[in-house]
Every structure is written in C-alpha cells, then in structure tokens.
Amino acid sequence: MREETSRTKEARGETKSSAQTGGSVGLLLDATREAERVLEQEARTHPSYADVRHRLGLLRLLVGDPAAAEREFEEALGINPGYRAAYYGLRLARLVQGLPVEPVSQSDAQGPAEQEEVAWRAVDEAYQCLAKGKDAAAALKTIGQPFEEQLFHHYAGFFAVRAGDLRGAQHHFETAASACPITRSAFERLGILPWDESQRDALSGRLSCVLWSPLAEDLYTYLGRIYARNGLRDEATDCFERAFLVLPREAQHAMRLAEIATAFAEETEAIRQLTRAIQIDPTSVPARIAVGFEYASQGFLDEARTQFQVAAKLAPGYADVRYNLGLLYVGDAQTEEALAEFRRALSLNPSYLPARHSMAHLLCRMGKYEDGLREYARILKQGFRSGDMLVQMGKAALALGHNEEALHHLERAIFLNPEFAPSYYYIGQAYQRKGLKNKARSAWRTYLEKANEWEPLGPTPRIDMSDEAA
Amino acid sequence: MNRKEAEFPDFEINARVRQVLARRWVVQQELEIGTTDGVVVLKGRLAREPGGPAAADCPEARETFLRRLRSELKGISGVVDVVMELHDAERTDAA
C-alpha cells in the first residue's frame, strides 16, 4: 500500500526533505530502531507484558509491516484477551492489508477509556468504508465529545486524500489548522500546509508518513521521549505533534511538552505548559498532580497545596494524591488531617509503603507510640528495612519503656547502616537504662564521632571518664 | 529530630525527588516515592524511558546509574538518607 511504503521510506531515511517529513530523517530512523530494540528486548525479558506487544504492533505498522503487526497484536490479545487497544490494532493491521474484519465486538469500557474507544471505533469504520469505496467521512461523524471537531477534520482530510478528493482534504485540513495552532504546526512540518496545488502528487506521500490511527498516540509519545532523552527537542516536538494529529487532546499535548521542559530543567516553561493543560482541561488530575509537584519543587507550597486539594476532590481514589496531601498537612502541623489522608491512602492501597512509613512516624511524633510501632511492624512484614526506620522504632520502644525491644531495633539499625549517627545516640540511652555504662559510653562516643554533620538530637551525652579511669 | 524540618518539608523534598527522577528519565509510574522525616524511599520497579545508549541496559551500568542517582538524591536539601527497594519483577500494571 502507498501509505505503508511512505512510512517505510521515512523510517529508512529514503525521503528527500526533512522539512517535508518533520525533522531529521536520519534521526527518525534511529528512534524507530531504538524503540524496536528496547521493545523487543522487553518482550523477551517480560513475555507476559501485553502492552509491550501492542506497542511493537504499532511500531510494525508504522514501518509498513502490517503482517508482523498482526502477529504482535495477536500475541498481545493472547496474553490479555480483553485488551481493547490491541483488538483495534489487530483490526487495523488486517484492514491495511485488505483483509476482512468481523463487526466490532461489544465493549464494557467506561469513562475516558470509553471515550477513546469511540474514536478507535469511528476510525476503524472509516478504514472499512475506504476499503469498500464508501464515504469514510460519514463514519467519522459518529465521533462524539470530547474529540468531535478536531479529530473529525484530521481524519476526514486524510481519508479525502486517500479517496482522491483533494478539494475536500484542503477544506478539512485548513478548517482544522485555523481552529488549532498545534494542528497548523504539525501540518506545516509535514508539508501539508500551506496548501499548494502544485504539490498535489506529493501530498499523499507526506500524509502517509503518519500512522493514522488514534492508537498511534501512544507510539508517537514513546518515540518523542526517545528523541527528548537524546536532547533532540525539535524531533521530540514533531513526534508529539503527530501524537496530537492522530488523537487531538490539547491537555495531553501540553503535558507532554511540560515533561520535556521538566527534563531540561526549564521550570517556567514546565509550569506554563502544565497550567495550560489545566486551563484546557480543569478536570485533569494528572495535570493537577504534575503542576502541584512542579510548584512544590520550586518552593511554592501554597500553590502546590491548592492543586493537590483540587486533585483530591476530582479523584478521591488516587492513593498518591492522598499521601502527598498528607505530607502537606504534616508540613502545616495539621496532624489529624495528615493522619486522615495517610489512612485514606492506605485504604486505597494497603501496601503503599511510603504512606505507612509517614503515618507510623507521625503517630510516634504525636506520642501514639504503640500505634506507631504497630504500623512499623507492618512495614517490616512487607520486607522493608531501613536504618532510619529501625531507629524510629527504637525511640518509640524507649518511650514506652520497652528497653529490650528498643535494643533489638537499634542493633539492627546499626547493622543496616553503621554510619547513621542517631542509632548510637539512642542505643546509648538503652544501654544506660540497662546499667551498661561502658557500652553506653562507647555508643555515645561513636555518636559524637559520627554526628559532626548532624544537628544535636538532644542534650549532648556527658561521658563520665572517671569510671573508665577506674 | 536531626534536621530543620520546617525548612525542608517532606512534601517539598518529595517534589524535588520527582524532579530529579524526571531529569534522569526514570519512569515514575512504576515507583512508590515517599519522604518521611527527610528519609527518601523509592520502592518498586526502576525503569527508564527508552532512548539511552544500549550499553546502559547492562547490570554494571544500572548499578552505576543507581549509585549516581542515590548520590544526587542525597544532595537534595533536607534529605537525610535514601532507601531504595527496587526490583525488576513483573509489573502489576501491565495491560
């Protein structure tokens, strides 16, 4: 097929103008190959990862090997028969090979997944119409909110070119570009706009450089990150714009750009993009979380708190949001509120270690040593060990007068992290209570040796040298 | 305790930890990231976004990366210790 050939050529670096294809052709080859290398390796290491197989299927489609793509999607469905994206991927692989497909099966997807599936199904039907020589645009009109206008025009333009209706394609592309600067930028990179009648023959090839399926949003995001990680911003942006072309979601696009800005330490740009994502979609919890962390990392804790509070209202079921809100309340000395948030986080995810760790610590700080120790014991049962945590347990046991238990924890703390000065301070206290003066003295001496970089834990231990002299 | 808590709230440290991870292309979705009294905890699967040199996949390179990451995280103001409990076991969120 023409579209596969063009994509393959771009992947092989055979196209002539990088301006036409959007970015450096040679580098696109590297990203595709790198993606292939990493995904194939991951598929070998983790054969049960259906999403890796699915992404490999998309990659095979992108490089113009739909038969191989079909096999990857089948693998993905073999692992997870309910994997709807792979199901539509398999259908696409068959459709572009001119093979028949069954009617779309029923889905029980809900919420955002259901919205995505509406787009997948509409484009699937449009490909079927194209194969039967019918009007693909009619199928695309079934696309509902939130994609409606933009996605319709992107795909209607593409299918119009495929059907030889260049005037119709021009209308759709120009309408889409006038409505959205991201679309305009993407089409300009591809060489589609400004529309040039004299370039009619090249249009189909340029359009075919894109894998026209909403499923490909994931793949273009993946490829964009490869470029970004290698410092190739322009190529990354090109990939992200292609991700937008195949599934126009402005908030997600802004978040992808923010991700790059964060990676490149561009704090202002990161905030700008994340704020934009929230302006476009005020209900975007990932955007609220991301901007909250970005604000916090720049020291704007009030702004961070606001974002996390909104995120918690929008999505009460996010354990991570609950935990971080709890940390914010700890910082504000709102201990009861903090405890409540940690408990909520743990009710959502009982094995959420940082939440239990912070809760146990807070309980001990509040003087609820038995409760705190109970939580620490649960963490130990999870197999987690840290010198600091054992010191906290030792302190709590000391506070309860459980000297042997304190010694047990503190000895383990020293074993795990012999450089952690506070362990020696508290174990000195435990020894002193047992009347082991020499051991206490030795522990405190070690504490003083190691504690140079630490602030005092309390009164500096007084080492009575007279005993030693005796 | 042994650090100026008011000056370095755990939440802010947590945010800075995430920033470092983002700059090192660590996939954060597969990690539990927390800070308690200046002790940073990373638990889960430490995977990186693709695109690094192929040699970075070898165990020695991974160890070097972890060592540098730990050192960088320890350099964040207010961090007392960094505890990593990492594994490369099967993900639980694989589709």
Coordinates of C-alpha atoms in Angstrom, one line a residue, chain A:
Chain A
M1 CA 0.0 0.0 0.0
R2 CA 1.1 3.6 -0.7
E3 CA 0.8 4.6 2.9
E4 CA 3.0 1.8 4.2
T5 CA 5.6 2.4 1.6
S6 CA 5.9 6.1 2.5
R7 CA 6.2 5.3 6.2
T8 CA 8.8 2.7 5.5
K9 CA 10.8 5.1 3.3
E10 CA 10.7 7.7 6.1
A11 CA 11.9 5.1 8.6
R12 CA 14.7 4.1 6.2
G13 CA 15.7 7.7 5.6
E14 CA 14.8 7.5 2.0
T15 CA 12.7 10.6 1.8
K16 CA 14.4 13.6 0.4
S17 CA 13.4 16.5 2.5
S18 CA 13.4 16.5 6.3
A19 CA 11.3 19.7 6.2
Q20 CA 8.6 17.7 4.5
T21 CA 8.6 14.9 6.9
G22 CA 9.1 17.0 10.0
G23 CA 12.5 16.6 11.5
S24 CA 15.7 14.9 10.7
V25 CA 15.1 11.8 8.6
G26 CA 18.2 10.0 9.7
L27 CA 17.4 10.6 13.3
L28 CA 13.9 9.2 12.9
L29 CA 15.5 6.0 11.7
D30 CA 17.4 5.9 15.0
A31 CA 14.3 6.5 17.1
T32 CA 12.3 3.8 15.4
R33 CA 15.2 1.4 15.6
E34 CA 15.8 2.3 19.2
A35 CA 12.2 1.7 20.0
E36 CA 12.3 -1.6 18.2
R37 CA 15.4 -2.7 20.1
V38 CA 14.1 -1.7 23.5
L39 CA 10.6 -3.2 22.9
E40 CA 11.9 -6.5 21.5
Q41 CA 14.3 -6.8 24.5
E42 CA 11.5 -6.1 26.9
A43 CA 9.2 -8.6 25.1
R44 CA 11.9 -11.2 25.6
T45 CA 12.5 -10.3 29.2
H46 CA 8.9 -10.0 30.1
P47 CA 6.8 -12.2 27.7
S48 CA 3.7 -11.5 29.7
Y49 CA 3.6 -7.8 29.0
A50 CA 0.7 -7.4 26.6
D51 CA 1.3 -3.6 26.3
V52 CA 4.8 -4.2 25.0
R53 CA 3.5 -6.5 22.3
H54 CA 0.8 -3.9 21.5
R55 CA 3.4 -1.1 21.1
L56 CA 5.5 -3.4 19.0
G57 CA 2.5 -4.0 16.8
L58 CA 2.0 -0.2 16.3
L59 CA 5.7 0.1 15.5
R60 CA 5.4 -2.6 12.9
L61 CA 2.5 -0.8 11.4
L62 CA 4.5 2.5 11.4
V63 CA 7.4 0.9 9.5
G64 CA 5.0 -0.6 7.0
D65 CA 4.9 -4.3 8.1
P66 CA 1.2 -4.9 8.8
A67 CA 1.7 -8.7 8.7
A68 CA 4.2 -8.6 11.5
A69 CA 2.0 -6.1 13.3
E70 CA -0.9 -8.5 13.1
R71 CA 1.2 -11.2 14.9
E72 CA 2.2 -8.7 17.6
F73 CA -1.4 -7.7 18.3
E74 CA -2.4 -11.4 18.3
E75 CA 0.3 -12.0 20.9
A76 CA -1.0 -9.1 23.0
L77 CA -4.5 -10.5 22.8
G78 CA -3.3 -14.0 23.6
I79 CA -1.9 -12.5 26.9
N80 CA -4.8 -10.3 27.6
P81 CA -7.9 -11.2 25.5
G82 CA -9.8 -8.1 26.9
Y83 CA -7.1 -5.7 25.7
R84 CA -9.2 -3.3 23.6
A85 CA -6.4 -1.3 22.1
A86 CA -4.7 -4.4 20.8
Y87 CA -8.1 -5.6 19.5
Y88 CA -8.4 -2.4 17.4
G89 CA -4.7 -2.6 16.5
L90 CA -5.3 -6.1 15.1
R91 CA -8.2 -4.9 13.1
L92 CA -6.2 -2.0 11.7
A93 CA -3.4 -4.4 10.7
R94 CA -5.9 -6.5 8.8
L95 CA -7.7 -3.6 7.2
V96 CA -4.5 -2.0 5.8
Q97 CA -3.7 -5.4 4.3
G98 CA -7.1 -5.5 2.7
L99 CA -8.2 -8.4 4.9
P100 CA -11.7 -8.8 6.1
V101 CA -12.7 -8.0 9.7
E102 CA -15.6 -9.0 11.9
P103 CA -18.1 -6.4 13.2
V104 CA -16.7 -4.7 16.3
S105 CA -17.4 -6.6 19.4
Q106 CA -19.1 -5.1 22.4
S107 CA -17.1 -3.3 24.9
D108 CA -17.7 -2.7 28.6
A109 CA -15.2 0.3 28.7
Q110 CA -16.3 3.3 30.8
G111 CA -15.2 6.8 31.4
P112 CA -12.1 8.0 29.5
A113 CA -11.5 4.5 28.1
E114 CA -15.0 4.6 26.6
Q115 CA -14.3 8.0 25.0
E116 CA -11.1 6.7 23.5
E117 CA -12.9 3.6 22.2
V118 CA -15.4 5.9 20.4
A119 CA -12.5 7.4 18.5
W120 CA -11.0 4.0 17.7
R121 CA -14.3 2.6 16.5
A122 CA -15.0 5.6 14.3
V123 CA -11.6 5.5 12.6
D124 CA -11.9 1.7 12.3
E125 CA -15.2 2.2 10.5
A126 CA -13.7 4.8 8.3
Y127 CA -11.0 2.4 7.2
Q128 CA -13.7 -0.2 6.4
C129 CA -15.6 2.4 4.4
L130 CA -12.4 3.3 2.5
A131 CA -11.8 -0.4 1.7
K132 CA -15.4 -0.7 0.4
G133 CA -15.2 2.5 -1.6
K134 CA -17.8 4.2 0.7
D135 CA -17.7 7.7 2.2
A136 CA -15.3 7.5 5.2
A137 CA -16.3 10.9 6.5
A138 CA -19.8 9.6 7.3
A139 CA -18.3 7.0 9.7
L140 CA -16.2 9.7 11.3
K141 CA -19.2 11.8 12.1
T142 CA -20.1 9.2 14.8
I143 CA -17.2 10.7 16.8
G144 CA -18.6 12.4 19.8
Q145 CA -17.2 14.6 22.6
P146 CA -14.5 15.4 23.5
F147 CA -12.8 14.8 20.2
E148 CA -15.6 15.8 17.8
E149 CA -14.5 18.7 15.6
Q150 CA -10.7 18.4 15.5
L151 CA -10.4 14.7 15.2
F152 CA -13.1 14.6 12.5
H153 CA -11.3 17.1 10.4
H154 CA -7.8 15.5 10.8
Y155 CA -9.1 12.1 9.7
A156 CA -11.7 13.4 7.1
G157 CA -8.8 15.2 5.4
F158 CA -6.6 12.1 5.4
F159 CA -9.4 9.9 4.1
A160 CA -10.4 12.5 1.5
V161 CA -6.8 12.4 0.1
R162 CA -7.0 8.6 0.1
A163 CA -10.2 8.8 -1.9
G164 CA -8.7 11.3 -4.3
D165 CA -10.8 14.2 -3.1
L166 CA -8.1 16.9 -2.7
R167 CA -10.5 19.8 -2.5
G168 CA -12.3 18.1 0.3
A169 CA -9.0 17.4 2.0
Q170 CA -7.9 21.0 1.7
H171 CA -11.2 22.1 3.4
H172 CA -10.7 19.7 6.3
F173 CA -7.1 20.5 6.9
E174 CA -7.5 24.2 6.7
T175 CA -10.5 24.2 8.9
A176 CA -8.6 22.1 11.5
A177 CA -5.5 24.3 11.3
S178 CA -7.5 27.5 11.7
A179 CA -9.0 26.1 14.8
C180 CA -5.8 24.9 16.4
P181 CA -2.2 26.1 16.3
I182 CA -0.9 22.6 17.1
T183 CA -2.6 21.2 14.1
R184 CA -1.3 24.0 12.0
S185 CA 2.3 23.5 13.2
A186 CA 2.0 19.7 12.6
F187 CA 0.7 20.1 9.1
E188 CA 3.3 22.7 8.3
R189 CA 6.0 20.3 9.5
L190 CA 4.6 17.6 7.3
G191 CA 4.5 20.0 4.3
I192 CA 0.7 19.7 4.0
L193 CA 0.1 23.4 4.7
P194 CA 0.2 26.0 3.4
W195 CA -1.8 24.2 0.7
D196 CA 0.0 24.1 -2.6
E197 CA -1.9 22.8 -5.6
S198 CA 1.3 22.2 -7.5
Q199 CA 2.4 19.7 -4.8
R200 CA -0.7 17.6 -5.2
D201 CA 1.2 14.5 -6.1
A202 CA 3.4 14.7 -3.0
L203 CA 0.5 15.1 -0.6
S204 CA -0.4 11.5 -0.3
G205 CA 3.2 10.5 0.5
R206 CA 3.6 13.2 3.1
L207 CA 0.3 12.3 4.8
S208 CA 1.3 8.6 4.7
C209 CA 4.3 9.4 6.9
V210 CA 1.9 9.4 9.8
L211 CA 0.3 6.3 11.2
W212 CA -3.3 7.5 11.0
S213 CA -4.9 5.8 14.0
P214 CA -5.8 7.2 17.4
L215 CA -4.0 4.2 18.8
A216 CA -0.7 5.7 17.5
E217 CA -0.8 8.5 20.1
D218 CA 0.9 6.1 22.5
L219 CA 3.6 5.2 20.0
Y220 CA 4.4 8.8 19.0
T221 CA 4.6 9.8 22.6
Y222 CA 7.1 6.9 23.1
L223 CA 9.2 7.9 20.1
G224 CA 9.1 11.6 21.2
R225 CA 10.5 10.6 24.6
I226 CA 13.4 8.8 22.9
Y227 CA 14.2 12.0 21.0
A228 CA 13.8 14.1 24.1
R229 CA 16.1 11.9 26.1
N230 CA 18.7 12.3 23.5
G231 CA 18.4 16.1 23.6
L232 CA 16.6 16.3 20.2
R233 CA 13.8 18.7 21.1
D234 CA 12.7 19.5 17.7
E235 CA 12.2 15.9 16.7
A236 CA 10.5 15.2 20.0
T237 CA 8.1 18.0 19.4
D238 CA 7.5 16.7 15.9
C239 CA 6.5 13.3 17.3
F240 CA 4.3 14.9 20.0
E241 CA 2.6 16.9 17.3
R242 CA 2.0 13.7 15.3
A243 CA 0.6 12.2 18.5
F244 CA -1.8 15.2 18.6
L245 CA -2.7 14.7 14.9
V246 CA -3.8 11.1 15.5
L247 CA -5.6 11.9 18.7
P248 CA -6.1 15.6 19.3
R249 CA -6.0 16.1 23.1
E250 CA -4.6 19.5 23.8
A251 CA -4.2 19.0 27.6
Q252 CA -2.2 15.8 27.0
H253 CA -0.1 17.6 24.4
A254 CA 0.7 20.4 26.9
M255 CA 1.6 17.7 29.5
R256 CA 4.0 16.1 27.1
L257 CA 5.7 19.4 26.4
A258 CA 5.8 20.0 30.2
E259 CA 7.5 16.7 30.6
I260 CA 10.3 17.7 28.3
A261 CA 10.6 21.1 30.0
T262 CA 11.0 19.4 33.3
A263 CA 13.6 17.1 32.0
F264 CA 15.5 20.0 30.6
A265 CA 15.2 21.9 33.9
E266 CA 13.1 24.7 32.3
E267 CA 10.9 25.5 35.4
T268 CA 8.9 28.4 34.0
E269 CA 8.1 26.5 30.8
A270 CA 7.1 23.4 32.7
I271 CA 4.7 25.5 34.8
R272 CA 3.4 27.3 31.8
Q273 CA 2.6 24.1 29.9
L274 CA 1.0 22.4 32.9
T275 CA -1.1 25.5 33.7
R276 CA -2.2 25.4 30.1
A277 CA -3.1 21.7 30.4
I278 CA -5.3 22.6 33.4
Q279 CA -6.9 25.6 31.6
I280 CA -7.8 23.3 28.8
D281 CA -9.0 20.5 31.0
P282 CA -9.6 21.6 34.6
T283 CA -10.6 18.1 35.5
S284 CA -7.2 16.6 34.5
V285 CA -5.9 15.0 37.7
P286 CA -2.5 14.1 36.2
A287 CA -2.0 17.7 35.2
R288 CA -3.0 18.9 38.7
I289 CA -0.6 16.5 40.3
A290 CA 2.2 17.4 37.9
V291 CA 1.8 21.1 38.4
G292 CA 1.5 20.6 42.2
F293 CA 4.9 18.8 42.3
E294 CA 6.4 21.4 40.0
Y295 CA 5.2 24.2 42.3
A296 CA 6.5 22.4 45.3
S297 CA 9.9 21.7 43.8
Q298 CA 10.2 25.5 43.2
G299 CA 9.2 26.2 46.8
F300 CA 5.6 27.4 46.1
L301 CA 3.9 25.2 48.7
D302 CA 0.6 27.2 48.8
E303 CA 0.1 26.7 45.1
A304 CA 1.0 23.1 45.4
R305 CA -1.4 22.6 48.2
T306 CA -4.3 24.1 46.2
Q307 CA -3.6 21.8 43.2
F308 CA -3.4 18.7 45.4
Q309 CA -6.6 19.7 47.2
V310 CA -8.4 20.1 43.9
A311 CA -6.9 16.8 42.6
A312 CA -8.2 15.0 45.7
K313 CA -11.7 16.4 45.1
L314 CA -11.6 15.4 41.5
A315 CA -10.2 11.9 42.1
P316 CA -10.8 10.7 45.6
G317 CA -9.4 7.3 44.7
Y318 CA -5.8 8.3 43.9
A319 CA -3.7 7.0 46.8
D320 CA -0.7 9.0 45.6
V321 CA -2.7 12.3 45.9
R322 CA -3.9 11.3 49.4
Y323 CA -0.4 10.5 50.5
N324 CA 1.1 13.8 49.3
L325 CA -1.7 15.8 50.7
G326 CA -1.0 14.1 54.0
L327 CA 2.7 15.3 53.7
L328 CA 1.5 18.8 53.0
Y329 CA -0.6 18.7 56.2
V330 CA 2.3 17.4 58.1
G331 CA 4.3 20.4 57.0
D332 CA 1.5 22.6 58.2
A333 CA 1.4 20.9 61.6
Q334 CA -2.2 19.7 60.8
T335 CA -1.5 16.3 62.2
E336 CA -5.1 15.0 62.4
E337 CA -5.7 15.9 58.8
A338 CA -2.4 14.4 57.8
L339 CA -3.3 11.2 59.6
A340 CA -6.7 11.0 57.9
E341 CA -5.1 11.4 54.5
F342 CA -2.5 8.7 55.2
R343 CA -5.3 6.4 56.3
R344 CA -7.2 7.2 53.1
A345 CA -4.1 6.4 51.0
L346 CA -3.7 3.1 52.8
S347 CA -7.4 2.2 52.5
L348 CA -6.9 2.7 48.7
N349 CA -3.6 0.8 48.6
P350 CA -2.8 -1.2 51.8
S351 CA 0.7 -2.0 50.6
Y352 CA 1.6 1.7 49.9
L353 CA 4.8 1.8 51.8
P354 CA 5.6 5.5 51.9
A355 CA 2.2 6.3 53.3
R356 CA 2.5 3.7 56.1
H357 CA 6.0 4.9 56.8
S358 CA 5.0 8.5 57.1
M359 CA 1.9 7.6 59.2
A360 CA 4.0 5.5 61.6
H361 CA 6.4 8.3 62.0
L362 CA 3.6 10.8 62.6
L363 CA 1.9 8.6 65.2
C364 CA 5.1 8.4 67.1
R365 CA 5.6 12.1 66.9
M366 CA 2.1 12.6 68.3
G367 CA 3.1 10.3 71.2
K368 CA 1.0 7.4 70.0
Y369 CA 3.9 5.1 70.2
E370 CA 2.0 1.8 70.3
D371 CA 0.1 2.7 67.2
G372 CA 3.2 3.9 65.5
L373 CA 5.1 0.7 66.4
R374 CA 2.2 -1.4 65.1
E375 CA 2.4 0.4 61.7
Y376 CA 6.2 0.0 61.6
A377 CA 5.8 -3.7 62.3
R378 CA 3.5 -4.0 59.3
I379 CA 6.2 -2.3 57.2
L380 CA 8.7 -4.9 58.4
K381 CA 6.3 -7.6 57.5
Q382 CA 6.3 -6.2 54.0
G383 CA 10.0 -7.0 53.9
F384 CA 11.1 -3.3 54.0
R385 CA 14.2 -2.4 56.1
S386 CA 15.9 0.9 56.7
G387 CA 18.3 2.1 59.4
D388 CA 16.3 5.2 60.0
M389 CA 13.0 3.4 60.4
L390 CA 14.6 1.0 63.0
V391 CA 15.9 4.0 64.9
Q392 CA 12.4 5.4 65.0
M393 CA 11.1 2.0 66.2
G394 CA 13.9 2.0 68.9
K395 CA 12.9 5.5 70.0
A396 CA 9.3 4.5 70.3
A397 CA 10.1 1.4 72.2
L398 CA 12.3 3.5 74.6
A399 CA 9.4 5.9 75.1
L400 CA 7.2 3.0 76.1
G401 CA 9.9 1.7 78.4
H402 CA 10.4 -1.4 76.3
N403 CA 14.2 -1.4 76.7
E404 CA 14.9 -4.9 75.2
E405 CA 12.7 -4.2 72.2
A406 CA 14.5 -0.8 71.7
L407 CA 17.9 -2.5 71.8
H408 CA 16.8 -5.1 69.3
H409 CA 15.7 -2.4 66.8
L410 CA 18.7 -0.2 67.4
E411 CA 21.2 -3.0 67.0
R412 CA 19.6 -3.9 63.7
A413 CA 19.7 -0.2 62.7
I414 CA 23.4 -0.1 63.3
F415 CA 23.9 -3.4 61.4
L416 CA 22.0 -1.9 58.4
N417 CA 23.6 1.5 58.4
P418 CA 26.7 1.8 60.6
E419 CA 27.2 5.4 59.6
F420 CA 23.8 6.7 60.9
A421 CA 24.7 8.6 64.0
P422 CA 21.3 8.8 65.7
S423 CA 21.3 5.0 66.1
Y424 CA 24.3 5.3 68.5
Y425 CA 22.7 8.1 70.5
Y426 CA 19.6 6.1 71.3
I427 CA 21.3 2.8 71.8
G428 CA 23.4 4.6 74.3
Q429 CA 20.3 5.5 76.1
A430 CA 19.1 1.9 76.0
Y431 CA 22.4 0.7 77.4
Q432 CA 22.3 3.3 80.1
R433 CA 18.9 2.2 81.2
K434 CA 20.2 -1.4 81.5
G435 CA 23.0 -0.1 83.6
L436 CA 25.6 -0.9 80.9
K437 CA 27.7 2.2 81.5
N438 CA 30.7 1.2 79.4
K439 CA 28.5 0.2 76.4
A440 CA 26.5 3.4 76.8
R441 CA 29.7 5.5 76.9
S442 CA 31.1 3.7 73.8
A443 CA 27.9 4.2 71.9
W444 CA 27.8 7.9 72.7
R445 CA 31.4 8.4 71.8
T446 CA 30.7 6.8 68.4
Y447 CA 27.7 9.1 68.1
L448 CA 29.8 12.2 68.7
E449 CA 32.4 11.0 66.2
K450 CA 29.7 10.4 63.5
A451 CA 27.4 13.2 64.4
N452 CA 29.5 16.1 63.0
E453 CA 27.2 16.6 60.2
W454 CA 24.0 16.2 62.2
E455 CA 22.3 18.6 64.4
P456 CA 22.1 17.7 68.1
L457 CA 19.4 15.2 68.9
G458 CA 19.1 16.4 72.4
P459 CA 21.4 17.1 75.3
T460 CA 24.9 16.0 74.3
P461 CA 25.7 12.9 76.2
R462 CA 28.1 13.5 79.1
I463 CA 30.7 10.9 79.2
D464 CA 32.0 10.3 82.7
M465 CA 35.6 9.4 82.3
S466 CA 36.2 8.6 85.9
D467 CA 34.6 5.2 85.6
E468 CA 36.8 4.5 82.6
A469 CA 39.9 5.6 84.6
A470 CA 38.9 3.3 87.4

